[in-house]
Amino acid sequence: MTAFSSLIRPFNVKPTLLPLSQGYRGACWAPPAALDAAHKQAIYGALREVSTLAFGADMAPYWRDRSLDGYLDKITRFYFIHNAEDRVVGWTGYHRLTLAGQTCLYLDSTGVLPELQNTGIMTGLFGQFLLTELLRAGTRSLYVSMRTENPVVYQSFYKVAGERNTFPSLSTPVPERVQEMGRQLAAWLKQSDKFDAPSLRVKGAYDNLDALYGELPTCNDDNINTYFRQHLRPVDAFLVLAKLSGPSTLLSLATKKLGKALRGNRARRPQAESRTA
């Protein structure tokens, strides 16, 4: 794979770089529509490579279709993740939408290399842009959504929003308002004919691929894994919607960010003292 620095060197729009844990960095274009056509094609090429490695399946047909549909021209923010060796190891992005009168961030195609799954690197990036969007929303509630068949993604939503604000729920029906948000989101995705509102299931969501994953990931919650296995085929997905109640979620994310910074400071302090001894 082309080195990240070499990839972006000719780009007419440089990304904003964001520090992540363990020496990784995010690179954000907001929006990427301002990139020249040739530079967008370079991003699609890198996406084909890293996503094929991440999912263990040939992602060339997927990104061919996404590029023809103008993925980089429509998305609000796009991110690459790269490591200290200058290698692209992950990607994500989101659209800021209004669904049933509610602001919703739809997280588009997202992934990291298999060895980085469940390491918290992607979660850390999510935390950074959720803080930004929650500050933008003020006292208004903010929803996040994603089309996914991955229990790990669902568990991340579940941890941030809580059980009663994450849908589909493992134990309770989907509220009508959330069902309507799902209907509007499925229409935006051009998959209304495949969408079942009461379950938030998209049947054949990935029917342009044999299966999105070579081997379906699992999270560390057996109830979530079982729920996904029982309700989804390999080409199906859920439209997961989670409500973030502005001030409380903002406080939670800010507290976690501050706690992490303080732990990092404590870890560095003995080294600083040893250098001055």
Short mmCIF file of C-alpha atoms in Angstrom, two decimals:
data_model
loop_
_atom_site.label_atom_id
_atom_site.label_comp_id
_atom_site.label_asym_id
_atom_site.label_seq_id
_atom_site.Cartn_x
_atom_site.Cartn_y
_atom_site.Cartn_z
CA MET A 1 0.00 0.00 0.00
CA THR A 2 1.17 3.54 -0.80
CA ALA A 3 2.49 5.42 2.23
CA PHE A 4 -0.03 7.89 3.64
CA SER A 5 2.32 10.89 3.28
CA SER A 6 3.03 10.00 -0.37
CA LEU A 7 -0.67 9.48 -1.04
CA ILE A 8 -1.72 12.95 0.12
CA ARG A 9 1.38 14.92 -0.98
CA PRO A 10 -0.13 16.09 -4.30
CA PHE A 11 -3.62 16.74 -2.85
CA ASN A 12 -5.00 20.24 -3.37
CA VAL A 13 -6.68 20.09 0.08
CA LYS A 14 -4.62 18.89 3.05
CA PRO A 15 -6.35 17.10 5.93
CA THR A 16 -6.58 18.18 9.54
CA LEU A 17 -4.48 15.75 11.62
CA LEU A 18 -5.82 14.42 14.92
CA PRO A 19 -3.82 12.57 17.59
CA LEU A 20 -5.19 9.17 18.60
CA SER A 21 -4.04 6.59 21.12
CA GLN A 22 -0.99 4.34 20.72
CA GLY A 23 0.72 6.69 18.27
CA TYR A 24 -1.99 6.54 15.61
CA ARG A 25 -3.36 9.63 13.89
CA GLY A 26 -6.56 10.55 12.12
CA ALA A 27 -6.64 12.69 8.99
CA CYS A 28 -9.88 14.55 8.33
CA TRP A 29 -11.25 16.23 5.22
CA ALA A 30 -14.33 18.33 6.02
CA PRO A 31 -15.72 18.06 3.43
CA PRO A 32 -13.73 15.97 0.92
CA ALA A 33 -15.86 17.30 -1.95
CA ALA A 34 -13.29 20.10 -2.35
CA LEU A 35 -10.62 17.61 -3.45
CA ASP A 36 -9.70 17.42 -7.14
CA ALA A 37 -11.16 14.46 -9.05
CA ALA A 38 -7.77 12.74 -9.36
CA HIS A 39 -7.20 13.03 -5.62
CA LYS A 40 -10.60 11.51 -4.89
CA GLN A 41 -9.68 8.58 -7.14
CA ALA A 42 -6.47 8.14 -5.16
CA ILE A 43 -8.54 7.91 -1.96
CA TYR A 44 -10.86 5.32 -3.57
CA GLY A 45 -7.80 3.27 -4.52
CA ALA A 46 -6.50 3.35 -0.95
CA LEU A 47 -9.96 2.47 0.35
CA ARG A 48 -10.15 -0.58 -1.91
CA GLU A 49 -6.84 -1.83 -0.51
CA VAL A 50 -7.37 -1.21 3.19
CA SER A 51 -11.02 -2.34 3.25
CA THR A 52 -10.20 -5.60 1.45
CA LEU A 53 -7.62 -6.30 4.16
CA ALA A 54 -10.02 -5.22 6.91
CA PHE A 55 -12.99 -7.33 5.80
CA GLY A 56 -11.19 -10.28 4.22
CA ALA A 57 -13.34 -9.91 1.08
CA ASP A 58 -12.83 -8.22 -2.29
CA MET A 59 -14.14 -4.68 -1.82
CA ALA A 60 -13.41 -3.44 -5.36
CA PRO A 61 -17.06 -3.79 -6.51
CA TYR A 62 -18.27 -1.94 -3.42
CA TRP A 63 -15.98 1.06 -3.91
CA ARG A 64 -16.62 1.10 -7.65
CA ASP A 65 -20.33 1.57 -6.90
CA ARG A 66 -19.67 4.10 -4.13
CA SER A 67 -17.39 6.19 -6.33
CA LEU A 68 -19.95 6.21 -9.16
CA ASP A 69 -22.54 7.40 -6.64
CA GLY A 70 -20.26 10.25 -5.52
CA TYR A 71 -19.47 9.06 -1.99
CA LEU A 72 -16.71 11.65 -1.42
CA ASP A 73 -18.87 14.42 -2.90
CA LYS A 74 -21.70 13.79 -0.43
CA ILE A 75 -20.09 12.93 2.89
CA THR A 76 -19.76 15.65 5.56
CA ARG A 77 -16.44 14.44 6.99
CA PHE A 78 -14.06 11.72 5.85
CA TYR A 79 -11.20 10.25 7.89
CA PHE A 80 -8.21 8.03 7.23
CA ILE A 81 -6.34 6.50 10.18
CA HIS A 82 -2.61 5.93 9.78
CA ASN A 83 0.11 4.57 12.03
CA ALA A 84 3.63 5.65 12.95
CA GLU A 85 4.97 3.63 9.98
CA ASP A 86 2.93 5.89 7.63
CA ARG A 87 0.53 3.10 6.68
CA VAL A 88 -3.22 3.60 6.22
CA VAL A 89 -4.87 1.21 8.68
CA GLY A 90 -8.49 2.40 8.81
CA TRP A 91 -11.12 4.82 7.61
CA THR A 92 -14.51 6.27 8.52
CA GLY A 93 -16.76 9.22 7.78
CA TYR A 94 -20.22 10.56 8.44
CA HIS A 95 -23.12 12.49 6.95
CA ARG A 96 -25.03 15.07 8.99
CA LEU A 97 -28.71 14.45 8.18
CA THR A 98 -32.13 15.55 9.40
CA LEU A 99 -34.46 12.57 9.94
CA ALA A 100 -38.01 13.01 11.26
CA GLY A 101 -36.98 16.46 12.51
CA GLN A 102 -33.96 15.11 14.39
CA THR A 103 -30.25 15.71 13.67
CA CYS A 104 -28.59 12.39 12.92
CA LEU A 105 -24.98 11.56 12.11
CA TYR A 106 -24.97 8.64 9.73
CA LEU A 107 -21.64 6.83 10.05
CA ASP A 108 -20.73 5.61 6.61
CA SER A 109 -18.38 2.78 5.69
CA THR A 110 -15.97 2.23 8.57
CA GLY A 111 -13.22 -0.25 9.34
CA VAL A 112 -9.71 -0.95 10.60
CA LEU A 113 -7.24 -3.74 9.94
CA PRO A 114 -8.10 -6.95 11.83
CA GLU A 115 -5.24 -6.61 14.31
CA LEU A 116 -6.58 -3.21 15.40
CA GLN A 117 -10.18 -4.24 15.97
CA ASN A 118 -11.30 -3.95 19.61
CA THR A 119 -8.22 -1.82 20.46
CA GLY A 120 -10.20 1.39 21.02
CA ILE A 121 -8.49 3.37 18.24
CA MET A 122 -11.67 3.82 16.19
CA THR A 123 -13.68 4.45 19.36
CA GLY A 124 -11.26 7.24 20.25
CA LEU A 125 -11.80 8.88 16.86
CA PHE A 126 -15.58 8.57 17.26
CA GLY A 127 -15.29 10.23 20.67
CA GLN A 128 -13.47 13.20 19.17
CA PHE A 129 -16.00 13.98 16.47
CA LEU A 130 -18.98 13.23 18.72
CA LEU A 131 -17.70 15.86 21.15
CA THR A 132 -17.53 18.35 18.29
CA GLU A 133 -21.04 17.52 17.07
CA LEU A 134 -22.56 17.53 20.57
CA LEU A 135 -21.14 20.98 21.19
CA ARG A 136 -22.64 22.06 17.88
CA ALA A 137 -26.04 20.60 18.85
CA GLY A 138 -26.09 22.36 22.22
CA THR A 139 -29.11 21.28 24.28
CA ARG A 140 -30.74 19.42 21.38
CA SER A 141 -30.53 15.65 21.25
CA LEU A 142 -28.28 14.11 18.65
CA TYR A 143 -28.72 10.71 17.03
CA VAL A 144 -26.00 8.57 15.52
CA SER A 145 -26.72 5.79 13.08
CA MET A 146 -24.97 3.16 11.05
CA ARG A 147 -25.92 0.33 8.71
CA THR A 148 -24.01 -2.64 10.06
CA GLU A 149 -23.94 -6.38 10.61
CA ASN A 150 -21.05 -6.06 13.08
CA PRO A 151 -21.84 -6.72 16.77
CA VAL A 152 -18.71 -4.76 17.76
CA VAL A 153 -20.17 -1.60 16.21
CA TYR A 154 -23.49 -2.15 17.96
CA GLN A 155 -21.74 -2.60 21.30
CA SER A 156 -19.89 0.71 20.80
CA PHE A 157 -23.21 2.50 20.28
CA TYR A 158 -24.64 0.65 23.27
CA LYS A 159 -21.79 1.74 25.55
CA VAL A 160 -22.08 5.42 24.59
CA ALA A 161 -25.88 5.82 24.45
CA GLY A 162 -27.03 3.17 26.93
CA GLU A 163 -29.47 0.30 26.55
CA ARG A 164 -32.71 2.30 26.46
CA ASN A 165 -31.40 4.71 23.82
CA THR A 166 -29.95 2.14 21.37
CA PHE A 167 -32.12 0.53 18.67
CA PRO A 168 -32.87 -2.14 17.72
CA SER A 169 -33.09 -3.09 21.37
CA LEU A 170 -32.28 -6.58 22.56
CA SER A 171 -35.43 -6.59 24.70
CA THR A 172 -37.94 -3.84 23.79
CA PRO A 173 -39.81 -2.76 20.60
CA VAL A 174 -38.46 0.04 18.43
CA PRO A 175 -40.39 3.30 19.12
CA GLU A 176 -42.45 4.71 16.24
CA ARG A 177 -40.32 7.87 15.97
CA VAL A 178 -37.17 5.76 15.58
CA GLN A 179 -38.95 3.55 13.05
CA GLU A 180 -39.79 6.68 11.03
CA MET A 181 -36.18 7.83 11.23
CA GLY A 182 -35.21 4.40 9.95
CA ARG A 183 -37.67 4.66 7.05
CA GLN A 184 -36.27 8.04 6.02
CA LEU A 185 -32.71 6.80 6.36
CA ALA A 186 -33.47 3.69 4.27
CA ALA A 187 -34.99 5.94 1.59
CA TRP A 188 -31.86 8.12 1.65
CA LEU A 189 -29.79 4.94 1.23
CA LYS A 190 -32.09 3.89 -1.66
CA GLN A 191 -32.99 0.69 0.18
CA SER A 192 -36.63 1.34 1.17
CA ASP A 193 -37.69 -1.84 -0.61
CA LYS A 194 -35.34 -3.87 1.61
CA PHE A 195 -36.16 -2.21 4.92
CA ASP A 196 -38.32 -3.59 7.74
CA ALA A 197 -39.09 -0.70 10.13
CA PRO A 198 -40.18 -2.65 13.27
CA SER A 199 -36.88 -4.58 13.32
CA LEU A 200 -34.67 -1.89 11.65
CA ARG A 201 -33.38 -4.72 9.46
CA VAL A 202 -32.21 -4.17 5.87
CA LYS A 203 -32.61 -7.46 4.00
CA GLY A 204 -29.91 -7.83 1.37
CA ALA A 205 -28.13 -4.64 2.41
CA TYR A 206 -24.89 -5.96 0.93
CA ASP A 207 -26.26 -7.98 -1.97
CA ASN A 208 -23.63 -6.45 -4.27
CA LEU A 209 -21.10 -8.52 -2.31
CA ASP A 210 -20.99 -12.22 -1.48
CA ALA A 211 -20.63 -11.16 2.17
CA LEU A 212 -19.14 -8.08 3.78
CA TYR A 213 -16.85 -10.06 6.10
CA GLY A 214 -14.81 -13.15 5.36
CA GLU A 215 -15.52 -14.07 8.99
CA LEU A 216 -18.16 -12.16 10.97
CA PRO A 217 -16.65 -10.32 13.97
CA THR A 218 -17.91 -10.89 17.49
CA CYS A 219 -17.95 -8.59 20.51
CA ASN A 220 -17.43 -9.54 24.17
CA ASP A 221 -21.19 -9.63 24.90
CA ASP A 222 -22.72 -13.01 24.04
CA ASN A 223 -26.26 -11.59 24.10
CA ILE A 224 -25.41 -9.12 21.34
CA ASN A 225 -23.60 -11.78 19.28
CA THR A 226 -26.57 -14.15 19.58
CA TYR A 227 -29.05 -11.42 18.61
CA PHE A 228 -27.11 -10.63 15.43
CA ARG A 229 -26.72 -14.29 14.47
CA GLN A 230 -30.43 -14.94 14.99
CA HIS A 231 -31.71 -11.96 12.99
CA LEU A 232 -29.21 -11.39 10.16
CA ARG A 233 -28.01 -13.35 7.18
CA PRO A 234 -24.46 -12.64 5.86
CA VAL A 235 -25.77 -10.01 3.38
CA ASP A 236 -28.25 -8.38 5.83
CA ALA A 237 -27.70 -5.47 8.22
CA PHE A 238 -29.38 -3.39 10.90
CA LEU A 239 -29.87 0.34 10.74
CA VAL A 240 -28.63 0.97 14.28
CA LEU A 241 -29.87 4.28 15.76
CA ALA A 242 -28.71 5.65 19.10
CA LYS A 243 -29.94 8.78 20.86
CA LEU A 244 -27.31 10.90 22.58
CA SER A 245 -28.89 13.20 25.15
CA GLY A 246 -26.75 16.31 24.64
CA PRO A 247 -25.42 17.53 28.01
CA SER A 248 -25.19 14.14 29.73
CA THR A 249 -23.39 12.43 26.84
CA LEU A 250 -21.13 15.45 26.39
CA LEU A 251 -20.17 15.28 30.07
CA SER A 252 -19.52 11.54 29.84
CA LEU A 253 -17.30 11.86 26.76
CA ALA A 254 -15.45 14.86 28.18
CA THR A 255 -14.85 13.05 31.48
CA LYS A 256 -13.44 10.01 29.67
CA LYS A 257 -11.21 12.24 27.54
CA LEU A 258 -9.95 14.13 30.60
CA GLY A 259 -9.37 10.90 32.52
CA LYS A 260 -7.36 9.47 29.65
CA ALA A 261 -5.25 12.62 29.43
CA LEU A 262 -4.56 12.54 33.17
CA ARG A 263 -3.57 8.87 33.06
CA GLY A 264 -1.22 9.65 30.19
CA ASN A 265 0.29 12.52 32.15
CA ARG A 266 0.88 10.28 35.18
CA ALA A 267 2.50 7.68 32.96
CA ARG A 268 4.89 10.26 31.48
CA ARG A 269 5.81 12.05 34.73
CA PRO A 270 8.29 9.48 36.16
CA GLN A 271 10.20 9.58 32.88
CA ALA A 272 10.46 13.36 33.06
CA GLU A 273 11.67 13.20 36.68
CA SER A 274 14.30 10.58 35.83
CA ARG A 275 15.72 12.84 33.11
CA THR A 276 16.17 15.70 35.58
CA ALA A 277 17.62 13.59 38.40
#
